[in-house]
Short mmCIF file of C-alpha atoms in Angstrom, two decimals:
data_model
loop_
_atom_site.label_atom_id
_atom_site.label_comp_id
_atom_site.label_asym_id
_atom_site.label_seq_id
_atom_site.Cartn_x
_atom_site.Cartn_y
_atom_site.Cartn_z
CA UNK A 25 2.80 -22.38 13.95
CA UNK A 26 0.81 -24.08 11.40
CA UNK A 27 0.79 -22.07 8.06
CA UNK A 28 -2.50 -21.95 7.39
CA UNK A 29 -2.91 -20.54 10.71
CA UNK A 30 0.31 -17.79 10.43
CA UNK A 31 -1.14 -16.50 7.11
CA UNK A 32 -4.59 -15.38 8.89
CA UNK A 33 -3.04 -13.52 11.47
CA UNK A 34 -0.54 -12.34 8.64
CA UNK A 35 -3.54 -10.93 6.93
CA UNK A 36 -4.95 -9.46 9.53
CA UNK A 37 -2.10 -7.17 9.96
CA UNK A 38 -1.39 -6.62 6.26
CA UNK A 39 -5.24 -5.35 6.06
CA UNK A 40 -3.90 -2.05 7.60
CA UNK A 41 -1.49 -1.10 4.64
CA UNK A 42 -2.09 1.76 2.73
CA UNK A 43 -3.52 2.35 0.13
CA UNK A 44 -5.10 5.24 -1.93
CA UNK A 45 -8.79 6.19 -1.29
CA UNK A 46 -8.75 2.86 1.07
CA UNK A 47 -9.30 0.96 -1.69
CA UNK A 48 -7.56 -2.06 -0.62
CA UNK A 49 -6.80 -3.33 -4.08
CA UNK A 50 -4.61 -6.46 -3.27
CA UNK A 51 -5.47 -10.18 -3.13
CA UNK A 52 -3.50 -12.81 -2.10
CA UNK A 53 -3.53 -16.89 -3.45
CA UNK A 54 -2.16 -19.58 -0.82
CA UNK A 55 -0.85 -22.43 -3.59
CA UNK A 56 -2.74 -25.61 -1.59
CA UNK A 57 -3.56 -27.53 -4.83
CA UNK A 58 -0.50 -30.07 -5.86
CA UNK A 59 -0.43 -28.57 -9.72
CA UNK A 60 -0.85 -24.95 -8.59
CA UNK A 61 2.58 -25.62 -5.94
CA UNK A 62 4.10 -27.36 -8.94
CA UNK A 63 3.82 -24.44 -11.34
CA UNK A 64 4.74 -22.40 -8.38
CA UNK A 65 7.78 -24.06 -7.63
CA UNK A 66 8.63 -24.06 -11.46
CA UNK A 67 8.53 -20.39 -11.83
CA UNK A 68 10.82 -19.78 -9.32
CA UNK A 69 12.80 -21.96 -10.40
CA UNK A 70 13.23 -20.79 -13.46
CA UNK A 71 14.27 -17.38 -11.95
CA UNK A 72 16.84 -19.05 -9.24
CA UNK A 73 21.01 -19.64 -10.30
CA UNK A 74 21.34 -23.06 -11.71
CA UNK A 75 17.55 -23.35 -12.32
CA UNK A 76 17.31 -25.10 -8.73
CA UNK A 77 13.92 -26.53 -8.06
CA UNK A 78 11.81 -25.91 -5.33
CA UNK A 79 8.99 -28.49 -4.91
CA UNK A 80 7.92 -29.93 -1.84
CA UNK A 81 8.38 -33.75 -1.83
CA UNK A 82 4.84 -34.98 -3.06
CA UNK A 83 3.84 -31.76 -4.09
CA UNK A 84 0.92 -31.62 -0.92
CA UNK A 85 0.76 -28.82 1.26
CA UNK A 86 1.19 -28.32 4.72
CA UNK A 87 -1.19 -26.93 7.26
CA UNK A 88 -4.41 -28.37 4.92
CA UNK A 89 -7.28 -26.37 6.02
CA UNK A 90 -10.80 -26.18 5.60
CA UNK A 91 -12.26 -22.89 3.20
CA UNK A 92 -15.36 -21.54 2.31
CA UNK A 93 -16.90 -23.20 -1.21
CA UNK A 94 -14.96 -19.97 -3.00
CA UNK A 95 -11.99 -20.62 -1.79
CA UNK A 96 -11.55 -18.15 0.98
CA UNK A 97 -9.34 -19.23 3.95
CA UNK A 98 -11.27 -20.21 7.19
CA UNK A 99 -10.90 -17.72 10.49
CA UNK A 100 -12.48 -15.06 12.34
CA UNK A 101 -12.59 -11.38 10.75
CA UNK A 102 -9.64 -10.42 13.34
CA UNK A 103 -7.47 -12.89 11.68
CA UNK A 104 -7.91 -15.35 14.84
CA UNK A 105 -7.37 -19.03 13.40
CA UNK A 106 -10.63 -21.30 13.05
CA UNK A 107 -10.61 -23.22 16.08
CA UNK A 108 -12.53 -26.83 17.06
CA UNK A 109 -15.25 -27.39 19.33
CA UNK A 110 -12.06 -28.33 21.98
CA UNK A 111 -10.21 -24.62 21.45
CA UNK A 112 -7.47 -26.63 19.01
CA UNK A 113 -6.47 -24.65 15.85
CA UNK A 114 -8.74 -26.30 12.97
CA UNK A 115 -6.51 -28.87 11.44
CA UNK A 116 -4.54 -30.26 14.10
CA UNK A 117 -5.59 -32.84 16.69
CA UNK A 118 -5.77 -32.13 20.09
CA UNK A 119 -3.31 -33.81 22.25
CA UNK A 120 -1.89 -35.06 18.88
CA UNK A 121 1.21 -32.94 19.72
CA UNK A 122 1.66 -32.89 15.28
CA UNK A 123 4.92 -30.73 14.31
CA UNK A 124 4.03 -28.69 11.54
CA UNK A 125 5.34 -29.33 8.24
CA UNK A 126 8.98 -28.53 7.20
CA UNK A 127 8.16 -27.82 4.18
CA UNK A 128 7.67 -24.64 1.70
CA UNK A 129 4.42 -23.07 1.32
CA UNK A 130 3.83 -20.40 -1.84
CA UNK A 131 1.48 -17.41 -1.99
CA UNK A 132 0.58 -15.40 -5.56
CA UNK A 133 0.35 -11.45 -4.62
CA UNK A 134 -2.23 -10.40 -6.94
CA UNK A 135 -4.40 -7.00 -8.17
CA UNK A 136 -7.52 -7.10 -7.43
CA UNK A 137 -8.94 -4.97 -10.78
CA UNK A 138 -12.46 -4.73 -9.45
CA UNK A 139 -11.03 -3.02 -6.78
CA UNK A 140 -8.78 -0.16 -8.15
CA UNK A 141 -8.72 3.18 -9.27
CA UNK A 142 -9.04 4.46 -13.12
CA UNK A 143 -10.14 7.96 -12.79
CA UNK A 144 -6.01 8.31 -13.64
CA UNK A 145 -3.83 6.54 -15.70
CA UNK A 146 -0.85 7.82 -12.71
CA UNK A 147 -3.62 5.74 -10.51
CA UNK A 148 -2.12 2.30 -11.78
CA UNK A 149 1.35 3.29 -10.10
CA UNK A 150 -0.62 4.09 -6.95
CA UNK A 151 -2.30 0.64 -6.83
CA UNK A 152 1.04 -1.22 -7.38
CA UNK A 153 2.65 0.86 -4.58
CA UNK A 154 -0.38 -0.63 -2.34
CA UNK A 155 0.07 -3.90 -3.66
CA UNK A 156 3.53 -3.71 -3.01
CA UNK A 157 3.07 -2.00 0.69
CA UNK A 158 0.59 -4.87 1.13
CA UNK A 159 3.26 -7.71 -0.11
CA UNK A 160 5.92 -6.22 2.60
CA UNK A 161 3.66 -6.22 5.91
CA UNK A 162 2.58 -9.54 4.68
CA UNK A 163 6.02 -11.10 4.41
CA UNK A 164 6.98 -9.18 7.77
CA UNK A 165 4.00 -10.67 9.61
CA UNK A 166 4.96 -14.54 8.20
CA UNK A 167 8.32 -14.27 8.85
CA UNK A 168 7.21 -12.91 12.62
CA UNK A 169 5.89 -16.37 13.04
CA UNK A 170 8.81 -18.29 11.38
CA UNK A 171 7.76 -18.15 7.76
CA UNK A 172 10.56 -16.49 5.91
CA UNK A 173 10.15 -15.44 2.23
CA UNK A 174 13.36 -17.46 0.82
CA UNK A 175 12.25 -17.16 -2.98
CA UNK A 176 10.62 -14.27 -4.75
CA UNK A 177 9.38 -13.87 -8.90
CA UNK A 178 7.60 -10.88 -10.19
CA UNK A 179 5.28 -12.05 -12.92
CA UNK A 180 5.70 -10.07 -15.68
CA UNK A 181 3.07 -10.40 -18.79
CA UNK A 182 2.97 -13.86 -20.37
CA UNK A 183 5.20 -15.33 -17.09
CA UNK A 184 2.04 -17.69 -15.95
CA UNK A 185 1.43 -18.53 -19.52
CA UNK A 186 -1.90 -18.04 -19.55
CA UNK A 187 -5.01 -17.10 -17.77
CA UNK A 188 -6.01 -18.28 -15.12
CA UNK A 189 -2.67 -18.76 -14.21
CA UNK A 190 -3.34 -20.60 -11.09
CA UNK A 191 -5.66 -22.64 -9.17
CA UNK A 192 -7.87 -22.43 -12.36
CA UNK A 193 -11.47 -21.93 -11.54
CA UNK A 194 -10.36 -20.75 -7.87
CA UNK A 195 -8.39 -17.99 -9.39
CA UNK A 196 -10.55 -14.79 -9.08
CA UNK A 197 -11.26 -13.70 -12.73
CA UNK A 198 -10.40 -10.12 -11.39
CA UNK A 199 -7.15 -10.67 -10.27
CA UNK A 200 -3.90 -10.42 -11.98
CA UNK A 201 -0.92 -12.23 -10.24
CA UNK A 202 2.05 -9.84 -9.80
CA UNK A 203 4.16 -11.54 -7.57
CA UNK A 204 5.34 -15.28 -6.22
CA UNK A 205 6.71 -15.55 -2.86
CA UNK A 206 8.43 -18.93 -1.60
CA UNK A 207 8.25 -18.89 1.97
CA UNK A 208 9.86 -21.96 4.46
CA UNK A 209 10.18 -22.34 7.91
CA UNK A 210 12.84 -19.91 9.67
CA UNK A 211 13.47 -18.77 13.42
CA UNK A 212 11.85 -15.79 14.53
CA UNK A 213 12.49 -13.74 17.22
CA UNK A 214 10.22 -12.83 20.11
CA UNK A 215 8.24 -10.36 20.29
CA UNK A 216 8.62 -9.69 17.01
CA UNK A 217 4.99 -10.17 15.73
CA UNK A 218 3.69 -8.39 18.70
CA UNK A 219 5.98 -5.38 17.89
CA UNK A 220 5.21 -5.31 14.27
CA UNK A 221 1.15 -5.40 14.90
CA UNK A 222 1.33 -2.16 17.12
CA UNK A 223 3.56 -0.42 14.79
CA UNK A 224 1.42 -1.65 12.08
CA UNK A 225 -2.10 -0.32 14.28
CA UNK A 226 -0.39 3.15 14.77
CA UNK A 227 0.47 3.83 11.33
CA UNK A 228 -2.19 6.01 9.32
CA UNK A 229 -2.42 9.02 7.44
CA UNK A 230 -2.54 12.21 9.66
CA UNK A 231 -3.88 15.28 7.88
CA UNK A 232 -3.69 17.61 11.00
CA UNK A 233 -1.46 20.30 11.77
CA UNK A 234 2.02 19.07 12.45
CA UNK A 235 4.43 20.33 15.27
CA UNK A 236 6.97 22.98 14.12
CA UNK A 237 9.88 21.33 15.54
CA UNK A 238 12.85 20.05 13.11
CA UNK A 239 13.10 16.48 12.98
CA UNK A 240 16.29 14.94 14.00
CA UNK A 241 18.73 14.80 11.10
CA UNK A 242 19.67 11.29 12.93
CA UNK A 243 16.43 10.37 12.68
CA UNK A 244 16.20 11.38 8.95
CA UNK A 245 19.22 9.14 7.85
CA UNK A 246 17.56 5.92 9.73
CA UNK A 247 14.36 6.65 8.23
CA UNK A 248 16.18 7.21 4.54
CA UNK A 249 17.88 3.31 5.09
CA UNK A 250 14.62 1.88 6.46
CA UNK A 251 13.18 2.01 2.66
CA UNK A 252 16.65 -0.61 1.60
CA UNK A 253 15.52 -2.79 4.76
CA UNK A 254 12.40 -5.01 2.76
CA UNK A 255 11.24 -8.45 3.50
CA UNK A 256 10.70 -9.05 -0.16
CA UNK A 257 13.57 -7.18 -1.45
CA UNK A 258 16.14 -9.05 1.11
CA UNK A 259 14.62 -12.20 -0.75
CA UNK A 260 14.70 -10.69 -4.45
CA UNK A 261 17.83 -8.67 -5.20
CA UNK A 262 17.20 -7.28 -8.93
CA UNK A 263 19.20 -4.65 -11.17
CA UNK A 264 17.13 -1.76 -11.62
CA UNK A 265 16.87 1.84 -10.20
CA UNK A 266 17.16 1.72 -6.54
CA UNK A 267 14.98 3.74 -4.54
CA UNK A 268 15.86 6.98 -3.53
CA UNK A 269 14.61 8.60 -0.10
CA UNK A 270 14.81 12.51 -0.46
CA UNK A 271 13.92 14.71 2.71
CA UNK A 272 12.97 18.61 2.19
CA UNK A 273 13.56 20.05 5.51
CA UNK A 274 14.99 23.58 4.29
CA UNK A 275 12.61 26.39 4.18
CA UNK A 276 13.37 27.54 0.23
CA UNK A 277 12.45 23.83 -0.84
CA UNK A 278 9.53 23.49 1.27
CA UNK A 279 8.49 26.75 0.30
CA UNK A 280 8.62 25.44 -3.12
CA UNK A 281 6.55 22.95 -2.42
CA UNK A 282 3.97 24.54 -0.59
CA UNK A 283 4.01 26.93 -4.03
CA UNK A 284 3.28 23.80 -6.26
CA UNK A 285 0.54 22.64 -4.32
CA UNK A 286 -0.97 26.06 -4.15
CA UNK A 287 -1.00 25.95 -7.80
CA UNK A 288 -1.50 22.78 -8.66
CA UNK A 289 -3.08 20.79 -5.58
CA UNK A 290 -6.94 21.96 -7.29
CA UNK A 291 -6.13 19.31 -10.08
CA UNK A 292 -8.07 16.65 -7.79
CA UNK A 293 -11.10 18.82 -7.40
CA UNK A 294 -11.21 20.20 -10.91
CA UNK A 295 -10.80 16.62 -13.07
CA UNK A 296 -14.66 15.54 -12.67
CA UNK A 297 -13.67 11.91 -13.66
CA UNK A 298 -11.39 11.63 -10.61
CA UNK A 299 -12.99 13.36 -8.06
CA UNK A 300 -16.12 11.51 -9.16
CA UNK A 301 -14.36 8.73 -8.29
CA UNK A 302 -12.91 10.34 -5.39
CA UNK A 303 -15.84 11.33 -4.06
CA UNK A 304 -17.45 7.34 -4.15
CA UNK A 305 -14.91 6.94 -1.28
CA UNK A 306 -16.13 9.06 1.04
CA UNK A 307 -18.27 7.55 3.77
CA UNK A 308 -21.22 9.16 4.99
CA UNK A 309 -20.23 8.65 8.63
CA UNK A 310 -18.50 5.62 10.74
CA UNK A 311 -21.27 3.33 10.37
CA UNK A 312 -21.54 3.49 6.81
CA UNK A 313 -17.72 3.18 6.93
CA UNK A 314 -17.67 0.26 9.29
CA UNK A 315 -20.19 -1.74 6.80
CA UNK A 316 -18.54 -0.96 3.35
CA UNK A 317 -14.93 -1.63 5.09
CA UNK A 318 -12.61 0.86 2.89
CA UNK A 319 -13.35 4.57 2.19
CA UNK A 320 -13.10 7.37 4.71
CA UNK A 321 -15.14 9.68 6.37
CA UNK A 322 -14.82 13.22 6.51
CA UNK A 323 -13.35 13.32 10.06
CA UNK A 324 -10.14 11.53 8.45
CA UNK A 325 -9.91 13.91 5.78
CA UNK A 326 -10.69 17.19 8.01
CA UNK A 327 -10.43 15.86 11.45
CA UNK A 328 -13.31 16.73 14.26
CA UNK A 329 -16.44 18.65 12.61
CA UNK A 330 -19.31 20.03 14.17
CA UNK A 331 -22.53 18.56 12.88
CA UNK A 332 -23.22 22.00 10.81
CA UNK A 333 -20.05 22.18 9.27
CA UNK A 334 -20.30 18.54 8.28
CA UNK A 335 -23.76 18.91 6.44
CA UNK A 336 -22.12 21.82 4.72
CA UNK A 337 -18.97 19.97 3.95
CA UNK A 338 -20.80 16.98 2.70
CA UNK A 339 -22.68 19.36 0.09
CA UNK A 340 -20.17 21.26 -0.94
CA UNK A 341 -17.78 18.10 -1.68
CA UNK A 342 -20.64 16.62 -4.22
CA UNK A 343 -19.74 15.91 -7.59
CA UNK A 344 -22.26 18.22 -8.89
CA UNK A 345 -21.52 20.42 -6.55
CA UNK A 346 -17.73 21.10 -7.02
CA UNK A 347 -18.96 21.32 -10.50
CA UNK A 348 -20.44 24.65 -9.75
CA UNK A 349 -18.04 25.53 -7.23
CA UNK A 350 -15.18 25.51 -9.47
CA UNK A 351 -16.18 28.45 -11.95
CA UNK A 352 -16.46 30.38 -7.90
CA UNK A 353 -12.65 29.16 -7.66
CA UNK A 354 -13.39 26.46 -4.64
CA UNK A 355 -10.88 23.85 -5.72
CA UNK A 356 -8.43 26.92 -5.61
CA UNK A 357 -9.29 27.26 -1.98
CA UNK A 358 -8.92 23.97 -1.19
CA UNK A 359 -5.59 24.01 -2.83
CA UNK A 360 -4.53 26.98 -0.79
CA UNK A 361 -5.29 25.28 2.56
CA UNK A 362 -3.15 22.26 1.72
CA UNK A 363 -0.94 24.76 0.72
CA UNK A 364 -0.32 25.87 3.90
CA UNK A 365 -0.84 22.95 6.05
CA UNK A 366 2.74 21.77 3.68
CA UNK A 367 3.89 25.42 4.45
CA UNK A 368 4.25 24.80 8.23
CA UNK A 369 5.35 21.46 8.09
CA UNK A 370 8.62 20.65 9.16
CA UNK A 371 9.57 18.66 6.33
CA UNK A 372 8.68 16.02 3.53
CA UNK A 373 9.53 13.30 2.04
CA UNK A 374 9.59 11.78 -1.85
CA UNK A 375 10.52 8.35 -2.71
CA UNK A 376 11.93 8.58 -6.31
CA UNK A 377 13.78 5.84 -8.56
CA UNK A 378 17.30 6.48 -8.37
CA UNK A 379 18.52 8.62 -11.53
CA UNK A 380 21.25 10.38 -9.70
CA UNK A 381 23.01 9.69 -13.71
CA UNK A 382 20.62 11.29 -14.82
CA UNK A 383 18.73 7.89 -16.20
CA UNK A 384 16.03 8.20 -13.85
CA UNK A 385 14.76 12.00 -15.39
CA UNK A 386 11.98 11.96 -18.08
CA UNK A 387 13.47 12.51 -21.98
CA UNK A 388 16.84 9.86 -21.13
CA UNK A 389 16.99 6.73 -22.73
CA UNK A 390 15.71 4.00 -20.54
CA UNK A 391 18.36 1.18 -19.66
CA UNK A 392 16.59 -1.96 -16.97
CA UNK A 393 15.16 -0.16 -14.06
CA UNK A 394 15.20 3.11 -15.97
CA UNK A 395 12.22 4.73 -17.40
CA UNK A 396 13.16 7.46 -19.46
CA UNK A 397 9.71 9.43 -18.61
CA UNK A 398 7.66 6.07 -19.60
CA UNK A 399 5.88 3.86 -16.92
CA UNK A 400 8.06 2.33 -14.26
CA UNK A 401 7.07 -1.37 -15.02
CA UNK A 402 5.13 -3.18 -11.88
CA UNK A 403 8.08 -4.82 -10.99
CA UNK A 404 10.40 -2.20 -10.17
CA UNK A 405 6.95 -0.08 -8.62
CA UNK A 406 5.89 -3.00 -6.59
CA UNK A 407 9.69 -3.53 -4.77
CA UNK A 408 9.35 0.46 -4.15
CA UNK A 409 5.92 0.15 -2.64
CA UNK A 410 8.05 -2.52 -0.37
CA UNK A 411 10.22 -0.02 0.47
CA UNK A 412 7.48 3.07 1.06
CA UNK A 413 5.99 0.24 3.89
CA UNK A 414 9.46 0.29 5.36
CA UNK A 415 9.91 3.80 5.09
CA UNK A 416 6.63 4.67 6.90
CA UNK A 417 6.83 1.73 9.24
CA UNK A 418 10.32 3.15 10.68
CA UNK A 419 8.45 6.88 10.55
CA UNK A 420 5.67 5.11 13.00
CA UNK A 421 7.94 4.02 15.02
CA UNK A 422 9.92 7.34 15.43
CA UNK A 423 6.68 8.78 16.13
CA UNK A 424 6.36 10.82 12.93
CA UNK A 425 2.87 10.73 10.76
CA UNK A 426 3.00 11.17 6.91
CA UNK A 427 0.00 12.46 4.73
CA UNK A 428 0.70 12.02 1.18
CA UNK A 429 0.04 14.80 -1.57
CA UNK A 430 -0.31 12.48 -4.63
CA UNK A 431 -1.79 15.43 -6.83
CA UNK A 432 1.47 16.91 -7.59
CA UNK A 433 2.45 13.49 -9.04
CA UNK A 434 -1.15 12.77 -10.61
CA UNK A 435 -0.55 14.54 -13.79
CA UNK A 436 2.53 14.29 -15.79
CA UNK A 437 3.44 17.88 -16.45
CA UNK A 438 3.20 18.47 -12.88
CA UNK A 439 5.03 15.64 -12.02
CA UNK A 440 7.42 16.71 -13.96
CA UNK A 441 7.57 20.45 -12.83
CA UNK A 442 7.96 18.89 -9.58
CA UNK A 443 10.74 17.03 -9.89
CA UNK A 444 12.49 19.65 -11.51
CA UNK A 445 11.62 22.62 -8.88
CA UNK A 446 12.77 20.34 -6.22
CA UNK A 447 16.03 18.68 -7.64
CA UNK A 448 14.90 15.07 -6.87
CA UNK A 449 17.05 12.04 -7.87
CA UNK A 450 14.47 10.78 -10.10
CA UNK A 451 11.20 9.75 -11.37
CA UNK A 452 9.20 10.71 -7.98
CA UNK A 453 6.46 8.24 -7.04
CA UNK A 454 5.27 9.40 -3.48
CA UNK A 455 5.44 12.32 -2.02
CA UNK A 456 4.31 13.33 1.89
CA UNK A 457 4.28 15.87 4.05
CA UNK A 458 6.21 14.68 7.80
CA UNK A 459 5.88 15.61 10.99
CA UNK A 460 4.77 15.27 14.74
CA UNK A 461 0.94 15.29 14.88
CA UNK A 462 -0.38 17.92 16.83
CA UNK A 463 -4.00 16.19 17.31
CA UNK A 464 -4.78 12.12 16.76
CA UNK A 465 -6.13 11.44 13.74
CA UNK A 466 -8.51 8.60 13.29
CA UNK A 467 -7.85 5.41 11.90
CA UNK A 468 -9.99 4.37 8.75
CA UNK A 469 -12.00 1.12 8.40
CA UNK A 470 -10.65 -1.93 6.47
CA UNK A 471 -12.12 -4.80 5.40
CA UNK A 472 -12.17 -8.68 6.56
CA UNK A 473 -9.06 -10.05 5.90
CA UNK A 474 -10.63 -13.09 4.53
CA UNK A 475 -12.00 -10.86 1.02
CA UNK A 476 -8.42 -10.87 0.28
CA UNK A 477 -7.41 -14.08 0.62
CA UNK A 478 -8.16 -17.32 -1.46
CA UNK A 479 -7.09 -20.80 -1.25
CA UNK A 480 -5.75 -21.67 -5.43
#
């Protein structure tokens, strides 16, 4: 398959990672321009042993397509290719029976600033872990269609040399590049992309009741290796702290954690700044959802409500009213019932950097990959957001729903308190309840996979 036409119904499927709020903040550059796949090609090179060089011979591109004026890749909304008045993709010739090009294509994972959240600074983690979620399916879906991520540089500051640091006016001024993938022409198997899509569909937070019943402990092992098994970590092995997969499935730990929620989970309702910003996400029903393309309504954060209790909801969850509600101790309340929704789960999950030396736990000096209590850098926290699309990819599959509780890792001192109570490995950076859904949960809105994509 043509690239041009792989990397549509790539994004299509990568449009369904997850992200926090649904905020989507990811972007993605296809390097079409001759300079923009030379300084491509450079930079990896740069990175590879022996400084090998990776640019196609005359620097073009294969699978030229036609864009909009702004640079956004051609295509329907569903990620079906552009197609001429005689069904043929756009770009080939019918009956011209053209082989598409051998040759390696590049793409720039990016941030999308405009699109992230600030209320936090723990909220730049979160975005990276999307980006970085988003990056994996992405690479999955390409190399589903025989375009195999061979080459991989995280762009640190100052790697581009400069702003814009591609595709120079085509570069969105809001996006910052974190990530250059290499990709080239590869067998795939069948069935593959088909597979991937419905696993891909079926994953989504579930914040329903969960089953009682223990999960496997054989299914818990395959789910803790699915995190090592990453597109874009197969194609960048790099020395830092590994991620760690730690499962709570005993009742004293889960009890613990049910206790730190109850005391800490009102954090999110209390801070005005975030749930201001919180708040901005919610939808006002599926329409309003459908049209903005990110957010959620209330039925995906409570489930089914009757019309009453979702006028009352949709009051009482107002910035100015949770204001008011507070000094009443709502945001208590609300803590208590995720409280207890952990309580009777049959386990959770936290992804951590590995400090099993003790590296990994704040207050330790810092060596490469460890962070000593600072920032993880967006490196290391983009591979782990890699791995966390693994990790709930494989849970999909097993039939097992997450629903992350991000407050308890929000705010340093309870992030810290957390770790501690619960004897992870290391610096935690998600954490989930796990379990069988009792009740179907509905899928959130996303937007058109062309907004994230740009031809540079």
């Amino acid at each position: 398959m043509a690239f041009h036409d792989a990397l549509q119904v790539a994004a299509a499927i990568a449009a369904r990672a997850p992200s926090s709020h649904n905020c989507q903040p990811w972007g993605v550059g296809w390097a079409t321009d001759a300079v923009t796949r030379r300084t491509a090609a450079a930079l990896l090179a740069a990175r590879e042993p022996g400084g090998r060089a990776a640019v196609s011979p005359g620097g073009g591109s294969a699978g030229t397509a036609a864009g909009a004026p702004d640079g956004r890749l051609g295509g329907t909304p569903d990620g079906t290719p552009d197609r001429a008045p005689d069904g043929t993709p756009d770009g080939a010739s019918a009956g011209s029976g053209r082989v598409p090009s051998r040759r390696s294509e590049y793409l720039v994972l990016a941030l999308d600033r405009a699109r992230e959240l600030t209320a936090l600074p723990a909220h730049a983690t979160e975005m990276l872990l999307s980006c970085g979620s988003h990056g994996e399916i992405l690479a999955r879906a390409l190399a589903a269609q025989g375009w195999r991520a061979d080459g991989v540089r995280l762009l640190g500051p100052g790697a581009t040399g400069g702003a814009p640091p591609f595709g120079g006016d085509r570069w969105p001024r809001a996006w910052e590049p974190l990530c250059l993938l290499r990709l080239s022409p590869a067998p795939a198997p069948p069935g593959d992309l088909a597979a991937l899509r419905e696993t891909v569909g079926a994953r989504h937070t579930n914040r329903g009741p969960y089953r009682p019943e223990a999960i496997d402990p054989g299914v818990l092992a395959r789910l803790a290796s699915s995190a090592t098994e990453s597109a874009l970590l197969r194609a960048h092995p790099a020395p830092g702290a590994p991620v760690a997969v730690r499962h709570l499935v005993g009742a004293p730990e889960r009890a613990a954690l049910a206790e730190l929620v109850a005391r800490h989970g009102g954090r999110d309702f209390a801070h005005r700044a975030a749930w201001r910003e919180t708040h901005a996400y919610i939808r006002r029903d599926e329409a309003e959802a459908a049209r903005a393309g990110d957010g959620f309504t209330l039925g995906q954060l409570f489930g089914e409500l009757s019309p009453p209790r979702r006028l009352g909801m949709r009051a009482a969850l107002a910035p100015a009213t949770m204001r008011l509600l507070r000094h009443a101790g709502y945001d208590r309340f609300l803590a208590r019932q995720l409280a207890a929704a952990v309580r009777r789960s049959p386990a959770a999950v936290a992804l951590c950097f590995d400090g099993s030396d003790g590296s990994g736990r704040p207050g330790n000096p810092a060596g490469p990959g460890d962070f000593g209590g600072r920032t993880p850098d967006a490196g290391s926290v983009l591979r782990a957001g890699a791995a966390l699309a693994g990790y709930w990819l494989a849970a999909t599959r097993a039939g097992l729903v997450l629903h992350p509780v991000s407050v308890l890792l929000q705010h340093e001192d309870v992030r810290d308190a957390c770790e501690r109570r619960l004897a992870l490995p290391g610096r935690a950076l998600f954490l989930s309840r796990l379990g069988y859904a009792v009740t179907a949960f509905p899928s959130s809105h996303r937007r058109s996979p062309s907004h994230a994509l740009r031809r540079v």
